[in-house]
Tab-separated table of N, CA and C in Angstrom:
chain	number	residue	atom	x	y	z
B	53	UNK	N	1.763	110.559	133.214
B	53	UNK	CA	0.436	110.513	133.671
B	53	UNK	C	-0.194	109.227	133.330
B	54	UNK	N	0.110	108.644	132.160
B	54	UNK	CA	-0.437	107.312	131.837
B	54	UNK	C	0.073	106.341	132.745
B	55	UNK	N	1.321	106.336	133.059
B	55	UNK	CA	1.896	105.237	133.964
B	55	UNK	C	1.388	105.471	135.361
B	56	UNK	N	1.140	106.669	135.786
B	56	UNK	CA	0.625	106.846	137.172
B	56	UNK	C	-0.808	106.362	137.187
B	57	UNK	N	-1.619	106.550	136.045
B	57	UNK	CA	-2.949	106.001	136.047
B	57	UNK	C	-2.959	104.521	136.028
B	58	UNK	N	-2.069	103.825	135.246
B	58	UNK	CA	-2.041	102.447	135.259
B	58	UNK	C	-1.639	101.842	136.606
B	59	UNK	N	-0.757	102.569	137.339
B	59	UNK	CA	-0.281	102.061	138.703
B	59	UNK	C	-1.467	102.188	139.642
B	60	UNK	N	-2.249	103.213	139.537
B	60	UNK	CA	-3.389	103.382	140.367
B	60	UNK	C	-4.487	102.278	140.020
B	61	UNK	N	-4.538	101.906	138.805
B	61	UNK	CA	-5.457	100.864	138.402
B	61	UNK	C	-5.050	99.624	139.070
B	62	UNK	N	-3.779	99.249	139.079
B	62	UNK	CA	-3.348	98.118	139.679
B	62	UNK	C	-3.513	98.141	141.193
B	63	UNK	N	-3.326	99.275	141.796
B	63	UNK	CA	-3.381	99.415	143.216
B	63	UNK	C	-4.809	99.237	143.759
B	64	UNK	N	-5.796	99.777	142.925
B	64	UNK	CA	-7.260	99.822	143.445
B	64	UNK	C	-7.930	98.688	142.718
B	65	UNK	N	-7.299	97.914	141.833
B	65	UNK	CA	-7.944	96.747	141.182
B	65	UNK	C	-9.013	97.083	140.166
B	66	UNK	N	-8.854	98.267	139.459
B	66	UNK	CA	-9.744	98.775	138.434
B	66	UNK	C	-9.333	98.226	137.112
B	67	UNK	N	-10.254	97.642	136.332
B	67	UNK	CA	-9.834	97.159	134.973
B	67	UNK	C	-10.730	97.964	134.066
B	68	UNK	N	-10.074	98.400	132.939
B	68	UNK	CA	-10.799	99.223	131.966
B	68	UNK	C	-11.058	98.330	130.702
B	69	UNK	N	-10.443	97.240	130.523
B	69	UNK	CA	-10.816	96.461	129.331
B	69	UNK	C	-11.880	95.322	129.714
B	70	UNK	N	-12.538	94.813	128.739
B	70	UNK	CA	-13.529	93.791	128.963
B	70	UNK	C	-14.862	94.373	129.453
B	71	UNK	N	-15.665	93.412	130.022
B	71	UNK	CA	-16.940	93.906	130.478
B	71	UNK	C	-16.949	94.439	131.861
B	72	UNK	N	-15.995	94.002	132.606
B	72	UNK	CA	-16.013	94.487	134.091
B	72	UNK	C	-15.093	95.722	134.170
B	73	UNK	N	-15.549	96.754	134.789
B	73	UNK	CA	-14.818	98.062	134.686
B	73	UNK	C	-14.457	98.484	136.101
B	74	UNK	N	-14.659	97.621	137.053
B	74	UNK	CA	-14.358	98.024	138.406
B	74	UNK	C	-15.549	98.358	139.178
B	75	UNK	N	-15.495	98.424	140.414
B	75	UNK	CA	-16.689	98.661	141.273
B	75	UNK	C	-17.113	100.038	141.155
B	76	UNK	N	-18.271	100.244	140.691
B	76	UNK	CA	-18.817	101.613	140.635
B	76	UNK	C	-18.379	102.540	139.568
B	77	UNK	N	-17.528	102.012	138.661
B	77	UNK	CA	-17.083	102.999	137.682
B	77	UNK	C	-17.672	102.615	136.415
B	78	UNK	N	-18.469	103.575	135.805
B	78	UNK	CA	-19.106	103.308	134.503
B	78	UNK	C	-18.323	103.912	133.314
B	79	UNK	N	-17.569	104.917	133.622
B	79	UNK	CA	-16.892	105.577	132.513
B	79	UNK	C	-15.425	105.095	132.298
B	80	UNK	N	-14.950	104.248	133.132
B	80	UNK	CA	-13.551	103.737	132.930
B	80	UNK	C	-12.571	104.542	133.727
B	81	UNK	N	-12.914	105.696	134.391
B	81	UNK	CA	-11.997	106.463	135.157
B	81	UNK	C	-12.014	105.923	136.603
B	82	UNK	N	-10.968	106.257	137.251
B	82	UNK	CA	-10.833	105.795	138.682
B	82	UNK	C	-11.769	106.657	139.570
B	83	UNK	N	-12.340	106.063	140.591
B	83	UNK	CA	-13.109	106.943	141.534
B	83	UNK	C	-12.067	107.416	142.619
B	84	UNK	N	-12.037	108.765	142.659
B	84	UNK	CA	-11.036	109.374	143.660
B	84	UNK	C	-11.905	109.856	144.822
B	85	UNK	N	-11.602	109.308	145.938
B	85	UNK	CA	-12.156	109.865	147.187
B	85	UNK	C	-11.155	110.865	147.775
B	86	UNK	N	-11.411	111.389	148.917
B	86	UNK	CA	-10.613	112.441	149.523
B	86	UNK	C	-9.235	111.828	149.857
B	87	UNK	N	-9.108	110.702	150.365
B	87	UNK	CA	-7.846	110.114	150.678
B	87	UNK	C	-7.071	109.769	149.485
B	88	UNK	N	-7.700	109.247	148.490
B	88	UNK	CA	-6.976	108.946	147.234
B	88	UNK	C	-6.561	110.329	146.480
B	89	UNK	N	-7.329	111.364	146.522
B	89	UNK	CA	-6.890	112.544	145.986
B	89	UNK	C	-5.710	113.202	146.667
B	90	UNK	N	-5.619	113.005	148.011
B	90	UNK	CA	-4.418	113.450	148.699
B	90	UNK	C	-3.258	112.699	148.404
B	91	UNK	N	-3.368	111.414	148.148
B	91	UNK	CA	-2.294	110.530	147.833
B	91	UNK	C	-1.749	110.928	146.440
B	92	UNK	N	-2.618	111.269	145.581
B	92	UNK	CA	-2.239	111.731	144.169
B	92	UNK	C	-1.422	113.107	144.251
B	93	UNK	N	-1.958	113.999	145.176
B	93	UNK	CA	-1.316	115.196	145.286
B	93	UNK	C	0.111	115.051	145.912
B	94	UNK	N	0.192	114.147	146.916
B	94	UNK	CA	1.591	113.826	147.512
B	94	UNK	C	2.561	113.241	146.512
B	95	UNK	N	1.954	112.288	145.605
B	95	UNK	CA	2.797	111.701	144.579
B	95	UNK	C	3.306	112.867	143.599
B	96	UNK	N	2.474	113.734	143.229
B	96	UNK	CA	2.901	114.811	142.304
B	96	UNK	C	3.854	115.751	143.027
B	97	UNK	N	3.810	115.952	144.349
B	97	UNK	CA	4.774	116.821	144.979
B	97	UNK	C	6.097	116.110	145.072
B	98	UNK	N	6.116	114.758	145.240
B	98	UNK	CA	7.425	114.043	145.330
B	98	UNK	C	8.104	113.844	144.034
B	99	UNK	N	7.256	113.885	142.909
B	99	UNK	CA	7.889	113.618	141.626
B	99	UNK	C	8.831	114.709	141.217
B	100	UNK	N	10.029	114.282	140.709
B	100	UNK	CA	11.070	115.262	140.320
B	100	UNK	C	11.232	115.075	138.895
B	101	UNK	N	11.481	116.213	138.230
B	101	UNK	CA	11.703	116.300	136.849
B	101	UNK	C	13.083	116.496	136.473
B	102	UNK	N	13.762	115.755	135.559
B	102	UNK	CA	15.060	115.978	135.146
B	102	UNK	C	15.065	117.136	134.129
B	103	UNK	N	16.123	117.952	134.200
B	103	UNK	CA	16.161	119.127	133.208
B	103	UNK	C	16.155	118.596	131.731
B	104	UNK	N	16.883	117.593	131.483
B	104	UNK	CA	16.982	116.983	130.170
B	104	UNK	C	15.667	116.525	129.704
B	105	UNK	N	14.875	115.858	130.578
B	105	UNK	CA	13.566	115.411	130.050
B	105	UNK	C	12.598	116.618	129.771
B	106	UNK	N	12.733	117.711	130.647
B	106	UNK	CA	11.887	118.820	130.316
B	106	UNK	C	12.304	119.474	128.964
B	107	UNK	N	13.666	119.457	128.780
B	107	UNK	CA	14.087	120.100	127.495
B	107	UNK	C	13.647	119.347	126.281
B	108	UNK	N	13.685	118.022	126.401
B	108	UNK	CA	13.277	117.098	125.267
B	108	UNK	C	11.782	117.321	125.060
B	109	UNK	N	11.071	117.353	126.250
B	109	UNK	CA	9.579	117.585	126.038
B	109	UNK	C	9.271	118.897	125.369
B	110	UNK	N	9.964	119.992	125.683
B	110	UNK	CA	9.736	121.200	125.162
B	110	UNK	C	10.156	121.338	123.632
B	111	UNK	N	11.159	120.609	123.319
B	111	UNK	CA	11.529	120.489	121.887
B	111	UNK	C	10.579	119.829	121.049
B	112	UNK	N	10.002	118.705	121.618
B	112	UNK	CA	8.909	118.009	120.953
B	112	UNK	C	7.637	118.837	120.764
B	113	UNK	N	7.368	119.585	121.877
B	113	UNK	CA	6.098	120.466	121.778
B	113	UNK	C	6.389	121.545	120.785
B	114	UNK	N	7.600	122.079	120.649
B	114	UNK	CA	7.918	123.090	119.647
B	114	UNK	C	7.768	122.560	118.268
B	115	UNK	N	8.275	121.413	118.011
B	115	UNK	CA	8.175	120.813	116.694
B	115	UNK	C	6.743	120.478	116.346
B	116	UNK	N	5.926	120.138	117.229
B	116	UNK	CA	4.508	119.853	117.010
B	116	UNK	C	3.799	121.198	116.658
B	117	UNK	N	4.151	122.264	117.401
B	117	UNK	CA	3.533	123.511	117.132
B	117	UNK	C	3.870	124.041	115.795
B	118	UNK	N	5.131	123.934	115.433
B	118	UNK	CA	5.601	124.383	114.092
B	118	UNK	C	4.928	123.635	112.978
B	119	UNK	N	4.913	122.292	113.124
B	119	UNK	CA	4.243	121.433	112.155
B	119	UNK	C	2.738	121.731	112.086
B	120	UNK	N	2.062	122.025	113.177
B	120	UNK	CA	0.709	122.374	113.200
B	120	UNK	C	0.518	123.715	112.466
B	121	UNK	N	1.372	124.628	112.637
B	121	UNK	CA	1.200	125.953	112.019
B	121	UNK	C	1.300	125.817	110.474
B	122	UNK	N	2.365	125.036	110.134
B	122	UNK	CA	2.634	124.804	108.673
B	122	UNK	C	1.408	124.095	108.055
B	123	UNK	N	0.780	123.056	108.773
B	123	UNK	CA	-0.361	122.408	108.447
B	123	UNK	C	-1.594	123.228	108.171
B	124	UNK	N	-1.782	124.181	109.172
B	124	UNK	CA	-2.917	125.183	109.077
B	124	UNK	C	-2.738	126.097	107.854
B	125	UNK	N	-1.548	126.470	107.608
B	125	UNK	CA	-1.238	127.413	106.460
B	125	UNK	C	-1.569	126.673	105.217
B	126	UNK	N	-1.122	125.434	105.051
B	126	UNK	CA	-1.293	124.649	103.825
B	126	UNK	C	-2.687	124.404	103.678
B	127	UNK	N	-3.401	124.159	104.720
B	127	UNK	CA	-4.866	123.976	104.524
B	127	UNK	C	-5.607	125.151	104.117
B	128	UNK	N	-5.218	126.332	104.628
B	128	UNK	CA	-5.827	127.587	104.124
B	128	UNK	C	-5.415	127.810	102.595
B	129	UNK	N	-4.151	127.396	102.312
B	129	UNK	CA	-3.776	127.686	100.894
B	129	UNK	C	-4.600	126.837	99.952
B	130	UNK	N	-5.059	125.615	100.366
B	130	UNK	CA	-5.877	124.842	99.423
B	130	UNK	C	-7.218	125.508	99.235
B	131	UNK	N	-7.784	126.077	100.314
B	131	UNK	CA	-9.088	126.815	100.230
B	131	UNK	C	-8.830	128.097	99.231
B	132	UNK	N	-7.716	128.795	99.360
B	132	UNK	CA	-7.354	129.889	98.579
B	132	UNK	C	-7.354	129.478	97.161
B	133	UNK	N	-6.788	128.399	96.870
B	133	UNK	CA	-6.558	127.876	95.518
B	133	UNK	C	-7.984	127.547	94.831
B	134	UNK	N	-8.851	126.960	95.702
B	134	UNK	CA	-10.225	126.807	95.287
B	134	UNK	C	-10.909	128.083	94.854
B	135	UNK	N	-10.750	129.089	95.689
B	135	UNK	CA	-11.419	130.444	95.381
B	135	UNK	C	-10.797	131.004	94.143
B	136	UNK	N	-9.484	130.859	93.923
B	136	UNK	CA	-8.880	131.355	92.652
B	136	UNK	C	-9.387	130.635	91.497
B	137	UNK	N	-9.507	129.353	91.625
B	137	UNK	CA	-10.066	128.572	90.515
B	137	UNK	C	-11.502	128.966	90.194
B	138	UNK	N	-12.216	129.266	91.199
B	138	UNK	CA	-13.637	129.761	91.087
B	138	UNK	C	-13.666	131.030	90.269
B	139	UNK	N	-12.860	131.955	90.635
B	139	UNK	CA	-12.802	133.244	89.864
B	139	UNK	C	-12.356	133.120	88.368
B	140	UNK	N	-11.370	132.259	88.224
B	140	UNK	CA	-10.951	132.087	86.855
B	140	UNK	C	-11.923	131.286	85.999
B	141	UNK	N	-12.610	130.363	86.518
B	141	UNK	CA	-13.542	129.592	85.864
B	141	UNK	C	-14.819	130.533	85.471
B	142	UNK	N	-15.189	131.336	86.404
B	142	UNK	CA	-16.239	132.282	86.069
B	142	UNK	C	-15.929	133.332	84.928
B	143	UNK	N	-14.687	133.654	84.922
B	143	UNK	CA	-14.192	134.580	83.821
B	143	UNK	C	-14.176	133.805	82.491
B	144	UNK	N	-13.695	132.534	82.530
B	144	UNK	CA	-13.719	131.704	81.307
B	144	UNK	C	-15.088	131.406	80.835
B	145	UNK	N	-16.047	131.075	81.742
B	145	UNK	CA	-17.397	130.842	81.297
B	145	UNK	C	-18.006	132.125	80.715
B	146	UNK	N	-17.744	133.215	81.303
B	146	UNK	CA	-18.300	134.525	80.786
B	146	UNK	C	-17.789	134.769	79.401
B	147	UNK	N	-16.432	134.677	79.215
B	147	UNK	CA	-15.826	134.896	77.919
B	147	UNK	C	-16.110	133.927	76.871
B	148	UNK	N	-16.252	132.645	77.209
B	148	UNK	CA	-16.557	131.547	76.219
B	148	UNK	C	-17.956	131.315	75.968
B	149	UNK	N	-18.923	131.624	76.851
B	149	UNK	CA	-20.327	131.345	76.614
B	149	UNK	C	-21.186	132.541	76.416
B	150	UNK	N	-20.989	133.444	77.347
B	150	UNK	CA	-21.933	134.615	77.325
B	150	UNK	C	-21.588	135.688	76.383
B	151	UNK	N	-20.227	136.050	76.308
B	151	UNK	CA	-19.820	137.163	75.448
B	151	UNK	C	-19.945	136.859	73.950
B	152	UNK	N	-19.693	135.692	73.486
B	152	UNK	CA	-19.935	135.376	72.062
B	152	UNK	C	-21.423	135.619	71.621
B	153	UNK	N	-22.291	135.251	72.523
B	153	UNK	CA	-23.730	135.417	72.258
B	153	UNK	C	-24.123	136.882	72.265
B	154	UNK	N	-23.509	137.687	73.060
B	154	UNK	CA	-23.895	139.097	73.069
B	154	UNK	C	-23.230	139.872	71.992
B	155	UNK	N	-22.079	139.397	71.485
B	155	UNK	CA	-21.313	140.133	70.352
B	155	UNK	C	-21.727	139.882	68.913
B	156	UNK	N	-22.887	139.073	68.815
B	156	UNK	CA	-23.350	138.853	67.428
B	156	UNK	C	-24.046	140.103	66.865
B	157	UNK	N	-24.377	140.134	65.548
B	157	UNK	CA	-25.126	141.199	64.908
B	157	UNK	C	-26.477	141.396	65.536
B	158	UNK	N	-27.135	142.568	65.235
B	158	UNK	CA	-28.297	142.959	65.877
B	158	UNK	C	-29.429	142.066	65.896
B	159	UNK	N	-29.849	141.501	64.756
B	159	UNK	CA	-31.167	140.644	64.947
B	159	UNK	C	-30.901	139.302	65.597
B	160	UNK	N	-29.612	138.839	65.470
B	160	UNK	CA	-29.266	137.527	66.053
B	160	UNK	C	-28.874	137.591	67.559
B	161	UNK	N	-28.412	138.749	67.906
B	161	UNK	CA	-27.914	138.926	69.343
B	161	UNK	C	-29.127	138.793	70.376
B	162	UNK	N	-30.193	139.055	69.997
B	162	UNK	CA	-31.349	139.014	70.927
B	162	UNK	C	-31.606	137.483	71.327
B	163	UNK	N	-31.635	136.699	70.289
B	163	UNK	CA	-31.996	135.275	70.541
B	163	UNK	C	-30.662	134.565	71.158
B	164	UNK	N	-29.467	134.899	70.618
B	164	UNK	CA	-28.277	134.225	71.041
B	164	UNK	C	-27.980	134.702	72.488
B	165	UNK	N	-28.365	135.890	72.837
B	165	UNK	CA	-28.150	136.258	74.327
B	165	UNK	C	-29.005	135.437	75.220
B	166	UNK	N	-30.255	135.187	74.813
B	166	UNK	CA	-31.132	134.394	75.714
B	166	UNK	C	-30.533	132.976	75.834
B	167	UNK	N	-30.155	132.334	74.691
B	167	UNK	CA	-29.682	131.035	74.643
B	167	UNK	C	-28.387	130.977	75.363
B	168	UNK	N	-27.447	131.859	75.112
B	168	UNK	CA	-26.083	131.730	75.748
B	168	UNK	C	-26.254	132.037	77.262
B	169	UNK	N	-27.159	132.957	77.620
B	169	UNK	CA	-27.397	133.148	79.103
B	169	UNK	C	-27.991	131.901	79.792
B	170	UNK	N	-28.824	131.229	79.122
B	170	UNK	CA	-29.404	129.985	79.718
B	170	UNK	C	-28.299	128.956	79.800
B	171	UNK	N	-27.446	128.781	78.810
B	171	UNK	CA	-26.369	127.827	78.892
B	171	UNK	C	-25.332	128.256	79.969
B	172	UNK	N	-25.021	129.604	79.967
B	172	UNK	CA	-24.039	130.072	80.996
B	172	UNK	C	-24.559	129.838	82.453
B	173	UNK	N	-25.917	130.105	82.659
B	173	UNK	CA	-26.535	129.862	83.939
B	173	UNK	C	-26.442	128.403	84.345
B	174	UNK	N	-26.724	127.476	83.411
B	174	UNK	CA	-26.656	126.016	83.793
B	174	UNK	C	-25.200	125.587	84.083
B	175	UNK	N	-24.271	126.083	83.270
B	175	UNK	CA	-22.821	125.723	83.558
B	175	UNK	C	-22.364	126.267	84.829
B	176	UNK	N	-22.751	127.572	85.133
B	176	UNK	CA	-22.318	128.252	86.303
B	176	UNK	C	-22.980	127.573	87.556
B	177	UNK	N	-24.198	127.252	87.451
B	177	UNK	CA	-24.889	126.561	88.604
B	177	UNK	C	-24.311	125.227	88.795
B	178	UNK	N	-23.985	124.476	87.728
B	178	UNK	CA	-23.484	123.144	87.889
B	178	UNK	C	-22.066	123.068	88.420
B	179	UNK	N	-21.196	123.875	87.859
B	179	UNK	CA	-19.837	123.667	88.205
B	179	UNK	C	-19.375	124.637	89.323
B	180	UNK	N	-19.667	125.862	89.131
B	180	UNK	CA	-19.181	126.910	90.104
B	180	UNK	C	-19.920	126.757	91.524
B	181	UNK	N	-21.236	126.530	91.426
B	181	UNK	CA	-21.924	126.370	92.756
B	181	UNK	C	-21.519	125.051	93.387
B	182	UNK	N	-21.274	124.038	92.574
B	182	UNK	CA	-20.737	122.771	93.106
B	182	UNK	C	-19.356	123.024	93.781
B	183	UNK	N	-18.562	123.815	93.133
B	183	UNK	CA	-17.288	124.165	93.749
B	183	UNK	C	-17.425	124.910	95.032
B	184	UNK	N	-18.460	125.795	95.110
B	184	UNK	CA	-18.733	126.598	96.382
B	184	UNK	C	-19.102	125.701	97.523
B	185	UNK	N	-19.976	124.686	97.173
B	185	UNK	CA	-20.414	123.737	98.193
B	185	UNK	C	-19.137	122.930	98.676
B	186	UNK	N	-18.361	122.494	97.708
B	186	UNK	CA	-17.247	121.766	98.096
B	186	UNK	C	-16.175	122.642	98.967
B	187	UNK	N	-16.069	123.839	98.541
B	187	UNK	CA	-15.203	124.769	99.360
B	187	UNK	C	-15.735	124.937	100.837
B	188	UNK	N	-17.010	125.157	100.959
B	188	UNK	CA	-17.654	125.272	102.202
B	188	UNK	C	-17.465	123.925	103.062
B	189	UNK	N	-17.645	122.878	102.404
B	189	UNK	CA	-17.468	121.576	103.107
B	189	UNK	C	-16.062	121.431	103.540
B	190	UNK	N	-15.109	121.689	102.662
B	190	UNK	CA	-13.722	121.483	103.045
B	190	UNK	C	-13.209	122.481	104.212
B	191	UNK	N	-13.835	123.695	104.219
B	191	UNK	CA	-13.479	124.616	105.240
B	191	UNK	C	-13.981	124.154	106.532
B	192	UNK	N	-15.228	123.636	106.613
B	192	UNK	CA	-15.837	123.162	107.862
B	192	UNK	C	-15.052	121.881	108.318
B	193	UNK	N	-14.769	121.009	107.426
B	193	UNK	CA	-14.002	119.827	107.733
B	193	UNK	C	-12.685	120.205	108.327
B	194	UNK	N	-11.932	121.200	107.698
B	194	UNK	CA	-10.650	121.575	108.117
B	194	UNK	C	-10.775	122.135	109.515
B	195	UNK	N	-11.748	122.986	109.849
B	195	UNK	CA	-11.857	123.654	111.125
B	195	UNK	C	-12.162	122.601	112.157
B	196	UNK	N	-12.942	121.577	111.875
B	196	UNK	CA	-13.243	120.571	112.920
B	196	UNK	C	-12.024	119.649	113.156
B	197	UNK	N	-11.482	119.108	112.128
B	197	UNK	CA	-10.529	118.086	112.313
B	197	UNK	C	-9.203	118.610	112.511
B	198	UNK	N	-8.785	119.616	111.785
B	198	UNK	CA	-7.334	120.074	111.910
B	198	UNK	C	-7.273	121.050	113.063
B	199	UNK	N	-8.042	122.093	113.065
B	199	UNK	CA	-7.775	123.137	114.104
B	199	UNK	C	-8.401	122.729	115.556
B	200	UNK	N	-9.602	122.186	115.544
B	200	UNK	CA	-10.151	121.807	116.749
B	200	UNK	C	-9.417	120.683	117.469
B	201	UNK	N	-8.984	119.667	116.694
B	201	UNK	CA	-8.364	118.433	117.296
B	201	UNK	C	-6.881	118.948	117.830
B	202	UNK	N	-6.226	119.816	117.073
B	202	UNK	CA	-4.915	120.162	117.477
B	202	UNK	C	-4.898	121.156	118.626
B	203	UNK	N	-5.933	121.910	118.724
B	203	UNK	CA	-5.885	122.970	119.854
B	203	UNK	C	-6.578	122.484	121.211
B	204	UNK	N	-7.600	121.614	121.133
B	204	UNK	CA	-8.328	121.221	122.225
B	204	UNK	C	-8.117	119.818	122.758
B	205	UNK	N	-7.745	118.948	121.794
B	205	UNK	CA	-7.680	117.474	122.246
B	205	UNK	C	-6.325	117.139	122.798
B	206	UNK	N	-6.260	116.661	123.992
B	206	UNK	CA	-5.006	116.134	124.605
B	206	UNK	C	-5.402	114.825	125.258
B	207	UNK	N	-4.608	113.876	124.837
B	207	UNK	CA	-4.788	112.555	125.388
B	207	UNK	C	-4.205	112.446	126.748
B	208	UNK	N	-5.063	112.115	127.731
B	208	UNK	CA	-4.686	112.219	129.153
B	208	UNK	C	-4.390	110.858	129.706
B	209	UNK	N	-4.286	109.815	128.881
B	209	UNK	CA	-3.852	108.480	129.367
B	209	UNK	C	-5.112	107.614	129.833
B	210	UNK	N	-6.341	108.102	129.654
B	210	UNK	CA	-7.547	107.424	129.987
B	210	UNK	C	-7.930	106.667	128.804
B	211	UNK	N	-8.655	105.524	128.995
B	211	UNK	CA	-9.214	104.841	127.889
B	211	UNK	C	-10.491	105.572	127.403
B	212	UNK	N	-10.680	105.681	126.122
B	212	UNK	CA	-11.877	106.307	125.631
B	212	UNK	C	-13.052	105.514	125.720
B	213	UNK	N	-14.153	106.012	126.280
B	213	UNK	CA	-15.391	105.359	126.484
B	213	UNK	C	-16.431	106.185	125.767
B	214	UNK	N	-16.979	105.711	124.638
B	214	UNK	CA	-17.959	106.435	123.987
B	214	UNK	C	-19.207	106.585	124.652
B	215	UNK	N	-19.920	107.645	124.447
B	215	UNK	CA	-21.200	107.985	125.038
B	215	UNK	C	-22.223	107.095	124.427
B	216	UNK	N	-23.079	106.438	125.296
B	216	UNK	CA	-24.050	105.485	124.834
B	216	UNK	C	-25.287	105.672	125.490
B	217	UNK	N	-26.337	106.071	124.759
B	217	UNK	CA	-27.757	106.281	125.468
B	217	UNK	C	-28.191	104.963	125.999
B	218	UNK	N	-28.049	103.785	125.253
B	218	UNK	CA	-28.570	102.527	125.784
B	218	UNK	C	-27.932	102.157	127.201
B	219	UNK	N	-26.652	102.347	127.298
B	219	UNK	CA	-26.035	102.090	128.587
B	219	UNK	C	-26.609	102.886	129.706
B	220	UNK	N	-26.822	104.124	129.471
B	220	UNK	CA	-27.383	105.064	130.525
B	220	UNK	C	-28.825	104.643	130.785
B	221	UNK	N	-29.574	104.302	129.780
B	221	UNK	CA	-30.966	103.901	130.065
B	221	UNK	C	-31.036	102.502	130.790
B	222	UNK	N	-30.096	101.566	130.444
B	222	UNK	CA	-30.137	100.337	131.188
B	222	UNK	C	-29.739	100.474	132.652
B	223	UNK	N	-28.734	101.387	132.888
B	223	UNK	CA	-28.367	101.641	134.285
B	223	UNK	C	-29.495	102.377	135.033
B	224	UNK	N	-30.208	103.315	134.444
B	224	UNK	CA	-31.146	103.912	135.124
B	224	UNK	C	-32.382	103.020	135.354
B	225	UNK	N	-32.669	102.147	134.426
B	225	UNK	CA	-33.766	101.272	134.590
B	225	UNK	C	-33.485	100.203	135.602
B	226	UNK	N	-32.217	99.696	135.665
B	226	UNK	CA	-31.821	98.729	136.607
B	226	UNK	C	-31.653	99.327	138.036
B	227	UNK	N	-31.509	100.583	138.117
B	227	UNK	CA	-31.272	101.196	139.418
B	227	UNK	C	-32.564	101.482	140.093
B	228	UNK	N	-33.679	101.591	139.387
B	228	UNK	CA	-35.066	101.937	139.939
B	228	UNK	C	-35.606	100.754	140.653
């Protein structure tokens, strides 16, 4: 696909690099008219695939799929480990901070419960809620970068042209 795209660029004189992008093309893609679209369809019909090339391509796709599945599983295991650490830390904080204050003798346990509860609350809010925020951030990051990119992004051989409001505004103001 990329080689076919480059051949069409050479045939129609379209350049994607530098400041000139070809006549009438602002996105870097080739303008396809009816005749050119028919030529592309004819090229696709004439193109033959060798069985060994298809087999190699399928093996590569299979390896990429398996590696992606392992990567997704490892990513979820990291999130699972964070949730296990959260549970264990909450148990440790309860046993080390709150429980000793509640287990004192009667006149002291009233005051020590209030003090230990306030200390437990500060430690819980500082560490465990910080871990929760980190866990949510990692989960969203994982969904966007690992799963979204591996499922929907396919490089089609076209140069990436980022969306720019300034360029659109310049074109619309110069066109009026």
